[in-house]
Coordinates of C-alpha atoms in Angstrom, one line a residue:
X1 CA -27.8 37.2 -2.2
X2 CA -24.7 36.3 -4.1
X3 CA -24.2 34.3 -6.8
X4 CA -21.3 32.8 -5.3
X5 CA -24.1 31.4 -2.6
X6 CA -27.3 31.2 -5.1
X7 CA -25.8 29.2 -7.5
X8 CA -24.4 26.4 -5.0
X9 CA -27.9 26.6 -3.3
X10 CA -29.8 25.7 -6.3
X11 CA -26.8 22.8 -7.3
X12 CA -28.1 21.1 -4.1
X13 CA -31.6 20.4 -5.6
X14 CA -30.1 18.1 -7.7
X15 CA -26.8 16.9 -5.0
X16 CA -28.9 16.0 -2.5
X17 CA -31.5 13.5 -3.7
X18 CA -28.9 11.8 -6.1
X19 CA -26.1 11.9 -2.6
X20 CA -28.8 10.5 -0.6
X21 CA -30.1 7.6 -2.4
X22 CA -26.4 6.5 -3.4
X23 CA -24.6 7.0 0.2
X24 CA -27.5 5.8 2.2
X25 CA -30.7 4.4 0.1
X26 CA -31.4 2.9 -3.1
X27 CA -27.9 2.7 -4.6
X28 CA -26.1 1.6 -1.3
X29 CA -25.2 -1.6 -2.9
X30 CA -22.9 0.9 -5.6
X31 CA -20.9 2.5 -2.7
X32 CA -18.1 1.3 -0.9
X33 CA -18.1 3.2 2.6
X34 CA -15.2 5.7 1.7
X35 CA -17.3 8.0 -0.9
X36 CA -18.4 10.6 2.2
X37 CA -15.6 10.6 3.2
X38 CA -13.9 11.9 0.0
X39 CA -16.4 14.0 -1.0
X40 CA -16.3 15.8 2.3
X41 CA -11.9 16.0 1.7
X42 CA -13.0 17.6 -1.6
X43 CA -15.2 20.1 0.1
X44 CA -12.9 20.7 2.2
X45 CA -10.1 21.1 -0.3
X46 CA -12.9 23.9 -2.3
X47 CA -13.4 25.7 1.0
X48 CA -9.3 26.2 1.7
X49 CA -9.3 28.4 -1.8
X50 CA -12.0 30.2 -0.8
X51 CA -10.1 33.7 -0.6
X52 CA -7.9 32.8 -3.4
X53 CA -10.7 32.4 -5.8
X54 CA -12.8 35.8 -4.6
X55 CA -11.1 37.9 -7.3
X56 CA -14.2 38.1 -10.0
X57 CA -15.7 35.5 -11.8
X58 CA -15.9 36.0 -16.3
X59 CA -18.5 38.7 -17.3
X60 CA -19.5 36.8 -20.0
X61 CA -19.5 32.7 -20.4
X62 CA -18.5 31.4 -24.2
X63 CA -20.2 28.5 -25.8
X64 CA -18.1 25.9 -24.7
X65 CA -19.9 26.5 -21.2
X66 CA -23.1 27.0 -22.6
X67 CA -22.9 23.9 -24.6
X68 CA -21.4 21.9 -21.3
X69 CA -24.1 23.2 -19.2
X70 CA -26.9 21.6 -21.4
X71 CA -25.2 18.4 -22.2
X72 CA -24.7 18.2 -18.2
X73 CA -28.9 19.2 -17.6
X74 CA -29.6 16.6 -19.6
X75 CA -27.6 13.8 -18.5
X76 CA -28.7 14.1 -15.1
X77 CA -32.3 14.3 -16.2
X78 CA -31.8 10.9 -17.8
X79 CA -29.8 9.4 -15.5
X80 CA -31.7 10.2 -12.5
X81 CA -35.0 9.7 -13.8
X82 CA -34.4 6.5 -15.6
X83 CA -31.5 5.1 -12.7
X84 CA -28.2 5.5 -14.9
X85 CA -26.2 5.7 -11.5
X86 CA -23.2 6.9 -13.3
X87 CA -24.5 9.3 -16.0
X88 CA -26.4 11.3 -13.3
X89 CA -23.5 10.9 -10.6
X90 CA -21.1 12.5 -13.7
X91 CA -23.6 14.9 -14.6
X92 CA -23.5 15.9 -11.0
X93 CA -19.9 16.3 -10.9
X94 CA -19.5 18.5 -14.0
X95 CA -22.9 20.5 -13.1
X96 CA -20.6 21.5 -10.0
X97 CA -17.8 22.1 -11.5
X98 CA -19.4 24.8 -14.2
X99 CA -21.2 26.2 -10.9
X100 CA -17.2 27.3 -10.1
X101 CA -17.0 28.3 -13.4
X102 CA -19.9 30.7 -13.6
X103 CA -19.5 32.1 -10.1
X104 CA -15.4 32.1 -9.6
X105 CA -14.2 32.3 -13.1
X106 CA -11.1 30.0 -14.9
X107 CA -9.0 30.9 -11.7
X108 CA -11.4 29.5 -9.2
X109 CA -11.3 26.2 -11.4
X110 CA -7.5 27.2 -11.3
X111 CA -7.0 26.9 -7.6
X112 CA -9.4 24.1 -6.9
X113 CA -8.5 21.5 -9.9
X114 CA -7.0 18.6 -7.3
X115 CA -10.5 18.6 -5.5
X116 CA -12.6 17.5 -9.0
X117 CA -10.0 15.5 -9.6
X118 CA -9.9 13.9 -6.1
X119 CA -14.3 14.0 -6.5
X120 CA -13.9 11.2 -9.6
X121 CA -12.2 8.8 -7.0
X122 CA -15.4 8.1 -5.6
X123 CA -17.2 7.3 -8.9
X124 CA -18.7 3.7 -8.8
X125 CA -17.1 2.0 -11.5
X126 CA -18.9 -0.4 -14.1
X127 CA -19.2 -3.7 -12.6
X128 CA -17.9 -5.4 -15.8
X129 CA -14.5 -3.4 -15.5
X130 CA -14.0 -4.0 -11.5
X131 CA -14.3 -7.8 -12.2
X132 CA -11.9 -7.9 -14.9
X133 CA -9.3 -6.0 -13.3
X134 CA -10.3 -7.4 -9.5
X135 CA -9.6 -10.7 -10.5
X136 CA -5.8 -10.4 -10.9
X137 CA -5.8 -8.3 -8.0
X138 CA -7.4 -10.6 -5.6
X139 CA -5.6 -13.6 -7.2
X140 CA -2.3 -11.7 -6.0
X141 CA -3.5 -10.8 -2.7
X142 CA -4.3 -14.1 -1.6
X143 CA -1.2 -15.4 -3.5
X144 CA 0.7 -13.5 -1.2
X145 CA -1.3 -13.6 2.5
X146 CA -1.4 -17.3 2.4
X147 CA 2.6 -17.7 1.5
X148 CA 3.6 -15.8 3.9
X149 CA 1.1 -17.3 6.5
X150 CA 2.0 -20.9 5.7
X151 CA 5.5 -19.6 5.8
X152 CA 5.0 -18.7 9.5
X153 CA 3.0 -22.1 10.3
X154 CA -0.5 -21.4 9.9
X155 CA -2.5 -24.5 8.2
X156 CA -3.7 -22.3 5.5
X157 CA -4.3 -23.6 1.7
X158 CA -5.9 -21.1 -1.6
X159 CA -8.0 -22.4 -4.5
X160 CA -7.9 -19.3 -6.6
X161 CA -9.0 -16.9 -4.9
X162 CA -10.8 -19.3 -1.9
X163 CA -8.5 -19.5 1.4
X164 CA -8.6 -22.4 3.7
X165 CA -7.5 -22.4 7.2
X166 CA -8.4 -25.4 9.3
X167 CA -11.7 -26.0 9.1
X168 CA -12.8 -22.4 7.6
X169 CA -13.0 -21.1 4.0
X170 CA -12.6 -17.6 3.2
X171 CA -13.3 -15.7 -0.2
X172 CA -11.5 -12.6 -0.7
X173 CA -14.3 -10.8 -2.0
X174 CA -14.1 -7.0 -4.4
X175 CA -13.8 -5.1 -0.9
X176 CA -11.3 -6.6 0.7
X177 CA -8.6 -6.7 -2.0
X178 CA -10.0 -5.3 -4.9
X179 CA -10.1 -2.6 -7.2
X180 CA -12.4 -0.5 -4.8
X181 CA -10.1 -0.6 -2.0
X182 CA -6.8 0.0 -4.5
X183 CA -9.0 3.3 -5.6
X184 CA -9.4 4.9 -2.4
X185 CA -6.1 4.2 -0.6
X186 CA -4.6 5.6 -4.6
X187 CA -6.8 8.9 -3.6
X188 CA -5.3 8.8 0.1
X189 CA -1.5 8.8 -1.5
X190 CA -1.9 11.4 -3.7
X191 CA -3.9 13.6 -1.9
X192 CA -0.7 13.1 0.7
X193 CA 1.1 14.1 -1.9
X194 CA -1.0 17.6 -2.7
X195 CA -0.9 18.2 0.9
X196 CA 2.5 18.0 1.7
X197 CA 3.6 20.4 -1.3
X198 CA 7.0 19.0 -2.1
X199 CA 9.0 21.1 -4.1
X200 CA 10.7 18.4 -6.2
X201 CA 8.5 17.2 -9.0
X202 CA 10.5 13.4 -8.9
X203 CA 9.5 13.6 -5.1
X204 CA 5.9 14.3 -5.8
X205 CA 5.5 12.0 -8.8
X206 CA 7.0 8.9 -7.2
X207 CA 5.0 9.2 -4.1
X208 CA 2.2 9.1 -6.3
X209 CA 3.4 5.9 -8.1
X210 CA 4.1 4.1 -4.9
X211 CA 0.6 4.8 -4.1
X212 CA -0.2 1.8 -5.9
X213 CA 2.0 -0.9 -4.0
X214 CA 1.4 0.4 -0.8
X215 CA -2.2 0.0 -1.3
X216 CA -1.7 -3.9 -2.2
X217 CA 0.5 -4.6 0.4
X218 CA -1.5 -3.0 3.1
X219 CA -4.9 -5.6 1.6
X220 CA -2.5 -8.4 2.1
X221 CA -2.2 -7.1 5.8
X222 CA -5.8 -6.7 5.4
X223 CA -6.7 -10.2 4.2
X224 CA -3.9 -11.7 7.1
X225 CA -5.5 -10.0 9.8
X226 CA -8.9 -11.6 8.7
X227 CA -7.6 -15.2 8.1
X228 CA -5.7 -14.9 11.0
X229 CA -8.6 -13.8 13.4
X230 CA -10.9 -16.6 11.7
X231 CA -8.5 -19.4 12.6
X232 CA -8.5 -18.6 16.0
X233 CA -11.6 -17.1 17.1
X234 CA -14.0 -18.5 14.3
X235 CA -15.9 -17.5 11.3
X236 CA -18.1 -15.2 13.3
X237 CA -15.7 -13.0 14.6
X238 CA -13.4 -12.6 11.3
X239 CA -17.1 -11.7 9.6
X240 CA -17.9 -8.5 12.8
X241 CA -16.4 -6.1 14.3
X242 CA -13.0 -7.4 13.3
X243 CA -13.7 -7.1 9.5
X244 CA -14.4 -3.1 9.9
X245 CA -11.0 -2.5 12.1
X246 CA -9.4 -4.7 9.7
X247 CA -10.7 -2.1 7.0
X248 CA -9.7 0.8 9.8
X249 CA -6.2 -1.2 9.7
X250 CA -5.7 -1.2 6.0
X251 CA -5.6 3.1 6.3
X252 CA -3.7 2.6 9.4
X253 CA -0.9 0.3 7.6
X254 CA -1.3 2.5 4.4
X255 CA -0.6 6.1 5.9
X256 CA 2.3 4.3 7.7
X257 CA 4.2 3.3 4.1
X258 CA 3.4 6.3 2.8
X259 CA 4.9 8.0 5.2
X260 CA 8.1 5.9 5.0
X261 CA 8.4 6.1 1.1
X262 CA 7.9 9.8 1.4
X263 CA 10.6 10.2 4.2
X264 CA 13.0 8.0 2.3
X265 CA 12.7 9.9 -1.3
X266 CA 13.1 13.1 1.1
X267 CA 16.7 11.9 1.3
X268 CA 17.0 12.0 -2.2
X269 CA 15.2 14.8 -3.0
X270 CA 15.0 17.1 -0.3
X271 CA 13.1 20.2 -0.2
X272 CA 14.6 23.4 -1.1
X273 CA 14.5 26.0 1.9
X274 CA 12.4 29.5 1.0
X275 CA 14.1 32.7 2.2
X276 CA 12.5 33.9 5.0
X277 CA 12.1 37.0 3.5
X278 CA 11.1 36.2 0.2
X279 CA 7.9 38.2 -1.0
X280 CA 4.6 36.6 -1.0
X281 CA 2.6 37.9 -4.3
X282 CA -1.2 37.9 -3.2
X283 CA -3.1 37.1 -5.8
X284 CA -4.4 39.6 -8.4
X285 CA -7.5 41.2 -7.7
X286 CA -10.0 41.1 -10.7
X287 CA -12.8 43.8 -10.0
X288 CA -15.8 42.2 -11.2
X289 CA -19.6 41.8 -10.1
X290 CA -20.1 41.2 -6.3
X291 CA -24.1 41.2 -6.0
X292 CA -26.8 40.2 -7.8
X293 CA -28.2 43.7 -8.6
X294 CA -24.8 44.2 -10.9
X295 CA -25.2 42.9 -14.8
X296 CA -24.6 38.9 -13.7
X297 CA -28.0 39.2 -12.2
X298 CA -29.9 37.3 -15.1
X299 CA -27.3 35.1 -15.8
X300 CA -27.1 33.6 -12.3
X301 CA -30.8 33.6 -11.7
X302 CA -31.1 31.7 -14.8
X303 CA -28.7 29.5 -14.6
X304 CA -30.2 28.5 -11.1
X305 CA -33.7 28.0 -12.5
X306 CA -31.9 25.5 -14.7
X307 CA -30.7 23.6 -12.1
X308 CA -34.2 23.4 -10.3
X309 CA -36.0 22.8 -13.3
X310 CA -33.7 20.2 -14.2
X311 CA -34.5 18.4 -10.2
X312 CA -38.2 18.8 -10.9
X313 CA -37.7 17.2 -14.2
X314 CA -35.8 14.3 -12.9
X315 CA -38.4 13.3 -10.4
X316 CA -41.2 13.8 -13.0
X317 CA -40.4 11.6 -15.4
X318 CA -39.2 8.9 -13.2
X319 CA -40.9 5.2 -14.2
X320 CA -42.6 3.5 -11.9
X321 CA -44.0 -0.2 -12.2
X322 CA -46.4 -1.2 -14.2
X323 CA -49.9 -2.4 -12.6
X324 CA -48.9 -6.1 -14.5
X325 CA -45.8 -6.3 -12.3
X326 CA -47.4 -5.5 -8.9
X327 CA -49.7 -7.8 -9.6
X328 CA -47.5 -10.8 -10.6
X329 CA -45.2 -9.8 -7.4
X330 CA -48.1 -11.0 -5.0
X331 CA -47.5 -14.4 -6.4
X332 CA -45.0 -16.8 -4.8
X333 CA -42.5 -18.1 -7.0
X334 CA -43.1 -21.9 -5.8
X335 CA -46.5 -21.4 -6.6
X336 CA -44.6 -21.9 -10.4
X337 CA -43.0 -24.6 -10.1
X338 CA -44.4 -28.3 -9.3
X339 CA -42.7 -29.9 -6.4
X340 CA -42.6 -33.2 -8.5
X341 CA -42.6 -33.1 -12.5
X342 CA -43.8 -36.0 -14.5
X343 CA -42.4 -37.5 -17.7
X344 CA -42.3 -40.4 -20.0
X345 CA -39.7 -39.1 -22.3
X346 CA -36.3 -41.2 -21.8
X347 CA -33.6 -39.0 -20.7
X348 CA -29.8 -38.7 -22.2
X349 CA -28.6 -41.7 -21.0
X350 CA -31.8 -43.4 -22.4
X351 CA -33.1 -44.2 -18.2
X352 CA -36.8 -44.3 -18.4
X353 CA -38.1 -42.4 -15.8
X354 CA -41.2 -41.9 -13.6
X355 CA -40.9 -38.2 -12.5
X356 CA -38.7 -35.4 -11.1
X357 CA -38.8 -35.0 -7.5
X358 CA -37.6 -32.5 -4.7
X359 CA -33.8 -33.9 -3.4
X360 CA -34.9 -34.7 0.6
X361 CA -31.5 -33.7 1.8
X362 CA -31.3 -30.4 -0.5
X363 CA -35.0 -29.4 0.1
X364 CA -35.8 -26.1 -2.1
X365 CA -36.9 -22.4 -0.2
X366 CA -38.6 -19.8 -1.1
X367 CA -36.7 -16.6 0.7
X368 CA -36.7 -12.4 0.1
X369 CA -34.1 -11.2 -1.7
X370 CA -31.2 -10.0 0.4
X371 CA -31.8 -6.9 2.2
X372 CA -29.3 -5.3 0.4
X373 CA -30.7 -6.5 -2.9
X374 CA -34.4 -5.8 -1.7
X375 CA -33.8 -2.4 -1.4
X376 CA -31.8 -2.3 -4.4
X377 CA -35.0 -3.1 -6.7
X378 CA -33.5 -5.7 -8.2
X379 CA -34.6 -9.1 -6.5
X380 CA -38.4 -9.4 -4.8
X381 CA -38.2 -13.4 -4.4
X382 CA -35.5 -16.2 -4.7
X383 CA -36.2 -19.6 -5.0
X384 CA -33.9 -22.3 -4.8
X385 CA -34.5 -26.4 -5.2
X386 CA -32.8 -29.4 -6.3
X387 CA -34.8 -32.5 -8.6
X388 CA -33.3 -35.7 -8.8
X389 CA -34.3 -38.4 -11.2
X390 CA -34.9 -41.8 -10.3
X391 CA -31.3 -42.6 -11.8
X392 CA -29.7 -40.0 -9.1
X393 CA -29.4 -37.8 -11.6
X394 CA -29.7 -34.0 -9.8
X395 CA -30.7 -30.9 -10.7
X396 CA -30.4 -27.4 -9.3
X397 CA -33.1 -24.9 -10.1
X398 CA -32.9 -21.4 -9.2
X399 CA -35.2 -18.5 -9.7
X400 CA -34.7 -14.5 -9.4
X401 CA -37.6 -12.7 -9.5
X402 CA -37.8 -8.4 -9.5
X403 CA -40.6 -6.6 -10.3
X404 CA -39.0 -3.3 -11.5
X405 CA -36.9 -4.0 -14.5
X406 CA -34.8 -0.1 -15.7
X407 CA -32.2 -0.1 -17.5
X408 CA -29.6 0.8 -14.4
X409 CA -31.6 -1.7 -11.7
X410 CA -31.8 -5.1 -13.8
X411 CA -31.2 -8.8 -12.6
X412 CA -27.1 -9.5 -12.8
X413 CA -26.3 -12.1 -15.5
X414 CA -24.7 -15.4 -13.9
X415 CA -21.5 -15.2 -15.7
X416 CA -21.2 -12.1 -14.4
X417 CA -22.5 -13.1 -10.6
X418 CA -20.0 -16.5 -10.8
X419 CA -17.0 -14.4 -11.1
X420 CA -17.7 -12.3 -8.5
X421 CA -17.9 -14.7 -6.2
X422 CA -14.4 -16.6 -6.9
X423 CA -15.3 -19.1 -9.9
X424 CA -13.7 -19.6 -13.2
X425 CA -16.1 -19.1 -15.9
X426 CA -15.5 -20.5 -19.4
X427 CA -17.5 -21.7 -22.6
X428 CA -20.0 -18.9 -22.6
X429 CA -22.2 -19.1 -25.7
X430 CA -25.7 -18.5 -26.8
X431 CA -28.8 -21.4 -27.6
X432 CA -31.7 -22.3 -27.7
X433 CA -34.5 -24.5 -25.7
X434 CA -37.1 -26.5 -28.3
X435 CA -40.0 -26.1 -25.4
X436 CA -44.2 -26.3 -25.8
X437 CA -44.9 -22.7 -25.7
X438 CA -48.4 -21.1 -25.0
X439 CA -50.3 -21.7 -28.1
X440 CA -47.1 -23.0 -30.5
X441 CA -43.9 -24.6 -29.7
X442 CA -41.3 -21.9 -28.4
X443 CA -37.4 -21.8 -29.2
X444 CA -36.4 -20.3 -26.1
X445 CA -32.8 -18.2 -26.0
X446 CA -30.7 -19.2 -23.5
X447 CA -26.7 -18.5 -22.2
X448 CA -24.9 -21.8 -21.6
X449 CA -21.4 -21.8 -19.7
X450 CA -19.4 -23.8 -17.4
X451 CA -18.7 -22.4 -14.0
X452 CA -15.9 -24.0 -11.5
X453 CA -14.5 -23.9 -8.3
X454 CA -11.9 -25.9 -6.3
X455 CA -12.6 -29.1 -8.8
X456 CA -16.2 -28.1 -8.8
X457 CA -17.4 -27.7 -12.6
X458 CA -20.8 -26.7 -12.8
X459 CA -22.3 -26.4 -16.5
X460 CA -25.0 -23.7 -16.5
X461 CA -28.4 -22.9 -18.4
X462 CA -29.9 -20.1 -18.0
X463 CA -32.6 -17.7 -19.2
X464 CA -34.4 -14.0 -18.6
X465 CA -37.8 -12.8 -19.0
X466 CA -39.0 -9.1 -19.5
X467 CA -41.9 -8.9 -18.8
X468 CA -43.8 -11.6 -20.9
X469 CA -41.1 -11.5 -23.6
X470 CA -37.6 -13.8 -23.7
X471 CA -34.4 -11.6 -23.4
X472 CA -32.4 -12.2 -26.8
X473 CA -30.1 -9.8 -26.4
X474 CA -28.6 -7.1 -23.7
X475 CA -28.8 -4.3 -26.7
X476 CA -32.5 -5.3 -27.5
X477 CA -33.0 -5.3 -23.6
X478 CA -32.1 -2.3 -22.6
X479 CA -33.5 -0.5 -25.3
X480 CA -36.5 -2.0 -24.5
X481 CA -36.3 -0.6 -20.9
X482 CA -35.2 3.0 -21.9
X483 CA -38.7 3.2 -24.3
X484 CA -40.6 1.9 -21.8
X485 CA -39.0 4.4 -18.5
X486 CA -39.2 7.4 -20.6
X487 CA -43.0 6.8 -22.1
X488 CA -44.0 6.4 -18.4
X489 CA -46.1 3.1 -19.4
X490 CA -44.6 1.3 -16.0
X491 CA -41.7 -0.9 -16.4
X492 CA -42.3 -4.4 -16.6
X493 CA -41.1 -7.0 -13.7
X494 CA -37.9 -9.8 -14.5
X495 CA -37.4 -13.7 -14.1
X496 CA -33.9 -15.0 -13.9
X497 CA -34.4 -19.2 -14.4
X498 CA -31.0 -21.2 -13.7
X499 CA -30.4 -24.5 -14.3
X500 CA -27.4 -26.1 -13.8
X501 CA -25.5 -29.6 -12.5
X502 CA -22.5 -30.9 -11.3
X503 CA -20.8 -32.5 -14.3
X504 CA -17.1 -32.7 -15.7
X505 CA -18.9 -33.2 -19.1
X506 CA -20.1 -29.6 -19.5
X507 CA -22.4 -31.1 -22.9
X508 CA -23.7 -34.1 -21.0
X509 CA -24.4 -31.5 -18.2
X510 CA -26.4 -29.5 -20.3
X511 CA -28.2 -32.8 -22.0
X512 CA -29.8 -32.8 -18.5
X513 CA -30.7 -29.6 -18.4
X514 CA -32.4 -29.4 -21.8
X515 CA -34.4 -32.6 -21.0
X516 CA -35.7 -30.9 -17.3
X517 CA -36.9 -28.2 -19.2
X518 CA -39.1 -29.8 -21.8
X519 CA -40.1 -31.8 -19.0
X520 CA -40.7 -28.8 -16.9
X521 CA -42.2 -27.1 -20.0
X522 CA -44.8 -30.2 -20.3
X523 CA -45.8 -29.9 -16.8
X524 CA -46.6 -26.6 -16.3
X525 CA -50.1 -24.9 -17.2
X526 CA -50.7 -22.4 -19.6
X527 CA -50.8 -19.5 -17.4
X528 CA -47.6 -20.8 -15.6
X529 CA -45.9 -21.6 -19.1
X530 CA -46.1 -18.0 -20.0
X531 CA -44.9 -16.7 -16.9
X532 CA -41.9 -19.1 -16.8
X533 CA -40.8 -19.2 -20.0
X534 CA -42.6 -16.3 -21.9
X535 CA -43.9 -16.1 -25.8
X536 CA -42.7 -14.7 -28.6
X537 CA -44.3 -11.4 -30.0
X538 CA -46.9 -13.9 -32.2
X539 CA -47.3 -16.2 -29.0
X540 CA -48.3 -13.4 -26.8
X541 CA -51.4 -13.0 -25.1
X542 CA -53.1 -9.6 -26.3
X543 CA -54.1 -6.9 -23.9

C-alpha cells in the first residue's frame, strides 16, 4: 500500500466520526446545510491536482511539521473528547492538510492551496461573532426588502429586524440574511473566480470583491420571495417547501450577478489570447519513494498510528454524565415550582398580598426541549408560566433544564438568545438575590438586563446552576467543566431560571422580580431550595 493511500485512510478515523456528528448528528444545530457541499467542492478541487502533485513527496519532514503534527493530535483529542466543536473541526482541517504534506510534499500543498482555503468556509463560526456582525446585516436586508416592497404596494411595515405584512410577522432570522448565508455565497464567488482562471489580476480581484454585494442583494431577493409568498399564501407556506427554493433561489440569483459582473469587467479587462502553439512545461518530475518498502516506510506507518491513536484517544476520554444528573433528569421541572406561592411580605409598591398564582389565560407547560436542542444535549425540559399578584401585577417564569453540562454543549445565556431572535438588548450588569438558602441565607448571582421589541421592554433576571453550585462567572464555569470532562467524574446537569416582566421602568421591573424570588425562595422546601437556587461551597450538602 502507498502512503499516498495509507495515510488518508488512517486521517478518516478521526474525519469521519467528527463529519458525522456535525453534518448529521449531535452538532446539527452548528451547520448550515451548505458545509457538504463545500467540503465535497474541496475534494474535488484535491482530486483535479492529483497528477500534478505525483512528483515525490520531502524525504525528510523538519520540525516545523513535527511540531504542527502534535499541536494538531492534541487539539483534536481535546476538542473531540471534551465537545470543543471548533478546536477539533480545525484540528481536523490542519491534520489533513500536513497529511498532503507528508505524502505529496510543499508542491502538493502548492497546487492544492485554494481547496484548504475554500475547506475554512465551512467552519461554524463563534456564536458571539455571527450575532454581532449579523445584526447589521439583517438590519440592512430588511431595510431594503420592505422599501422596495412597500414601494411596489405591498402592506408591509419593519420593527428592526421584524417584518409585517398584513396580518403576518416575519423575523429575518441568521439563515436567511446573515452572516452564514454572506459566507457561503463569498465561497461560491471566489471559487468562480479560481475556476474561471482569468488572466488579469484586477479581473480576478474584483470579482472577488463583488462577491460580497451580490451575496446581500441576492438575501434581499431571498427575504422578498418569503414575505411575498407569506402574504399571499399564508404563514404555512412561506415556513415549507417555499423557504428551501427560496434558499435554492438565493444561489440561483447569485450565480446570475456573478456572472454579469464577471462578463462586464471582461470588457474592461479582457483575457489575453495564448498562442496555439505555445509549449506546455509539464511539471518537474521529483524521483522520490513510491511504496512503502522504500525508506518512508516508518515514517508513514507512524504517522498513521498517530492518527488512530489519537481517534481511540478521543473516544476514550469522552465525559459522560454523572449518576447525580441522570437522576435529577427523571424529575419534572413543575414538580419545583408551586403552582401558587404564598406571602405576607408587602411588595414594591407596598400592596399587601395574599399569594402568587398561575395567570388563567397564560397557563404555564411543561414541554421537551426542541428536537433540535434535544439532540443537541443542551435542553432536557422547558418550563414556562406566568404568576400574577392580586394587584395584576405579572410575572413570567421560565426554566431550562440539561443534564449534560461541557464546556462546548452548555445552556445559551439570554442576552445572548434575545439578540438572536430580533431584540435590542441593553443594561446588562451583574447582582445579587438576598434569598433563604439551604442551611444560611444565600446571596445568589444573577445577570439583570432589559430586552425590547416593537415597544415591548422586558427587564430580565436571570440565573444558572451547575450542578449544585451558582454560576458566578463564564471563566470560573467553564473551567469548572474542562476539570470535571477530563477527570472523567461525569459532568454535572444545568438550570437556567428567568424571570422577567413587562415594564418601561426596567428598576421597578426588576423590584418585582426580586420580591417573587424571596417569595419563591420562602416557599420552596429544602430539597427544592437547593435544586432551584443552589448553595454556596459552605452551604452544600456533603457527599
Amino acid at each position: 500500500m502507498s502512503l499516498s493511500l495509507l495515510l488518508p485512510l488512517a486521517w478518516l478515523s478521526l474525519a469521519i466520526p467528527s463529519l458525522w456528528g456535525w453534518l448529521f448528528g449531535t452538532w446539527t444545530a452548528y451547520s448550515q446545510g451548505h458545509e457538504l457541499l463545500l467540503l465535497s467542492v474541496a475534494g474535488w478541487l484535491v482530486w483535479r491536482q492529483r497528477d500534478a502533485t505525483s512528483a515525490g513527496r520531502p524525504e525528510r519532514l523538519g520540525a516545523i511539521f513535527w511540531l504542527a503534527w502534535g499541536l494538531c493530535l492534541l487539539g483534536y483529542v481535546l476538542g473531540r473528547s471534551q465537545e470543543f466543536i471548533r478546536i477539533e473541526l480545525l484540528s481536523l482541517w490542519l491534520s489533513a492538510l500536513l497529511v498532503m504534506w507528508a505524502a505529496r510534499g510543499w508542491q502538493g500543498l502548492r497546487r492544492t492551496w485554494f481547496a484548504w482555503l475554500f475547506c475554512l468556509f465551512a467552519m461554524p463560526l463563534p456564536f458571539s461573532l455571527v450575532l454581532a456582525l449579523t445584526a447589521p446585516l439583517k438590519e440592512a436586508v430588511s431595510m431594503v426588502a420592505t422599501f422596495v416592497l412597500s414601494g411596489v404596494g405591498y402592506p408591509v411595515g419593519r420593527s428592526g429586524v421584524v417584518i409585517t405584512v398584513g396580518q403576518y410577522q416575519l423575523l429575518v432570522a441568521e439563515a436567511c440574511a446573515g452572516l452564514h448565508s454572506m459566507f457561503i455565497l463569498e465561497a461560491m464567488g471566489l471559487l468562480y473566480s479560481h475556476l474561471a482562471q482569468h488572466t488579469s489580476w484586477w479581473r480576478n480581484g474584483l470579482l472577488a470583491v463583488l462577491a460580497v454585494p451580490v451575496s446581500f442583494l441576492a438575501n434581499v431577493v431571498r427575504v422578498m420571495i418569503l414575505v411575498v409568498v407569506t402574504h399571499h399564501f399564508g404563514d404555512a407556506a412561506g415556513q415549507g417547501f417555499v423557504h428551501n427554493f427560496a434558499g435554492l433561489a438565493l444561489f440561483a440569483v447569485a450565480l446570475v450577478l456573478m456572472a454579469g459582473a464577471d462578463a462586464l469587467l471582461g470588457l474592461v479587462w479582457p483575457d489575453r489570447r495564448v498562442p496555439a502553439d505555445a509549449a506546455v512545461v509539464p511539471p518537474a518530475k521529483v524521483e522520490g519513494p513510491t511504496s512503502l518498502s522504500e525508506p518512508t516506510a516508518g515514517r508513514g506507518l507512524g504517522l498513521a498510528a498517530c492518527l488512530v491513536v489519537a481517534a481511540l484517544a478521543s473516544l476514550w476520554l469522552r465525559p459522560g454524565v454523572s449518576a447525580e444528573a441522570e437522576a435529577r433528569a427523571q424529575v419534572p421541572l413543575e414538580a419545583l415550582f408551586p403552582k401558587e406561592i404564598p406571602t405576607q411580605v408587602n411588595g414594591p409598591s407596598g400592596v399587601q398580598r395574599s399569594a402568587w398564582r398561575l395567570d388563567p389565560v397564560a397557563s404555564g407547560m411543561v414541554r421537551p426541549a426542541f428536537e433540535a436542542a434535544r439532540r443537541f444535549q443542551m435542553y432536557d425540559q422547558v418550563l414556562e408560566r406566568t404568576y400574577v399578584h392580586p394587584s395584576g401585577q405579572r410575572v413570567m417564569l421560565s426554566v431550562a433544564y440539561g443534564r449534560q453540562q461541557s464546556v462546548g454543549l452548555q445552556m445559551h445565556r439570554p442576552e445572548v438568545c434575545y439578540r438572536a431572535g430580533g431584540f435590542r438588548v441593553s443594561d446588562v450588569r451583574p447582582g445579587t438575590l438576598a434569598l433563604p438558602g439551604v442551611t444560611a441565607p444565600l446571596s445568589l448571582p444573577v445577570v439583570r438586563l432589559v430586552a425590547a421589541l416593537s415597544e415591548r421592554p422586558e427587564p430580565i433576571t436571570y440565573w444558572r446552576l451547575f450542578g449544585d453550585e451558582p454560576v458566578r462567572d463564564e471563566a470560573s464555569l467553564k473551567l469548572r467543566q474542562l476539570i470535571a470532562g477530563l477527570s472523567r467524574r461525569g459532568l454535572a446537569d444545568g438550570l437556567l431560571v428567568r424571570i422577567s416582566t413587562i415594564d418601561a421602568n426596567a428598576d421597578a421591573g426588576w423590584q418585582w422580580q426580586e420580591a417573587f424570588a424571596r417569595d419563591l425562595a420562602t416557599a420552596l422546601s429544602p430539597q427544592q431550595r437547593l435544586r432551584v437556587l443552589g448553595a454556596p461551597p459552605e452551604d452544600a450538602p456533603g457527599p
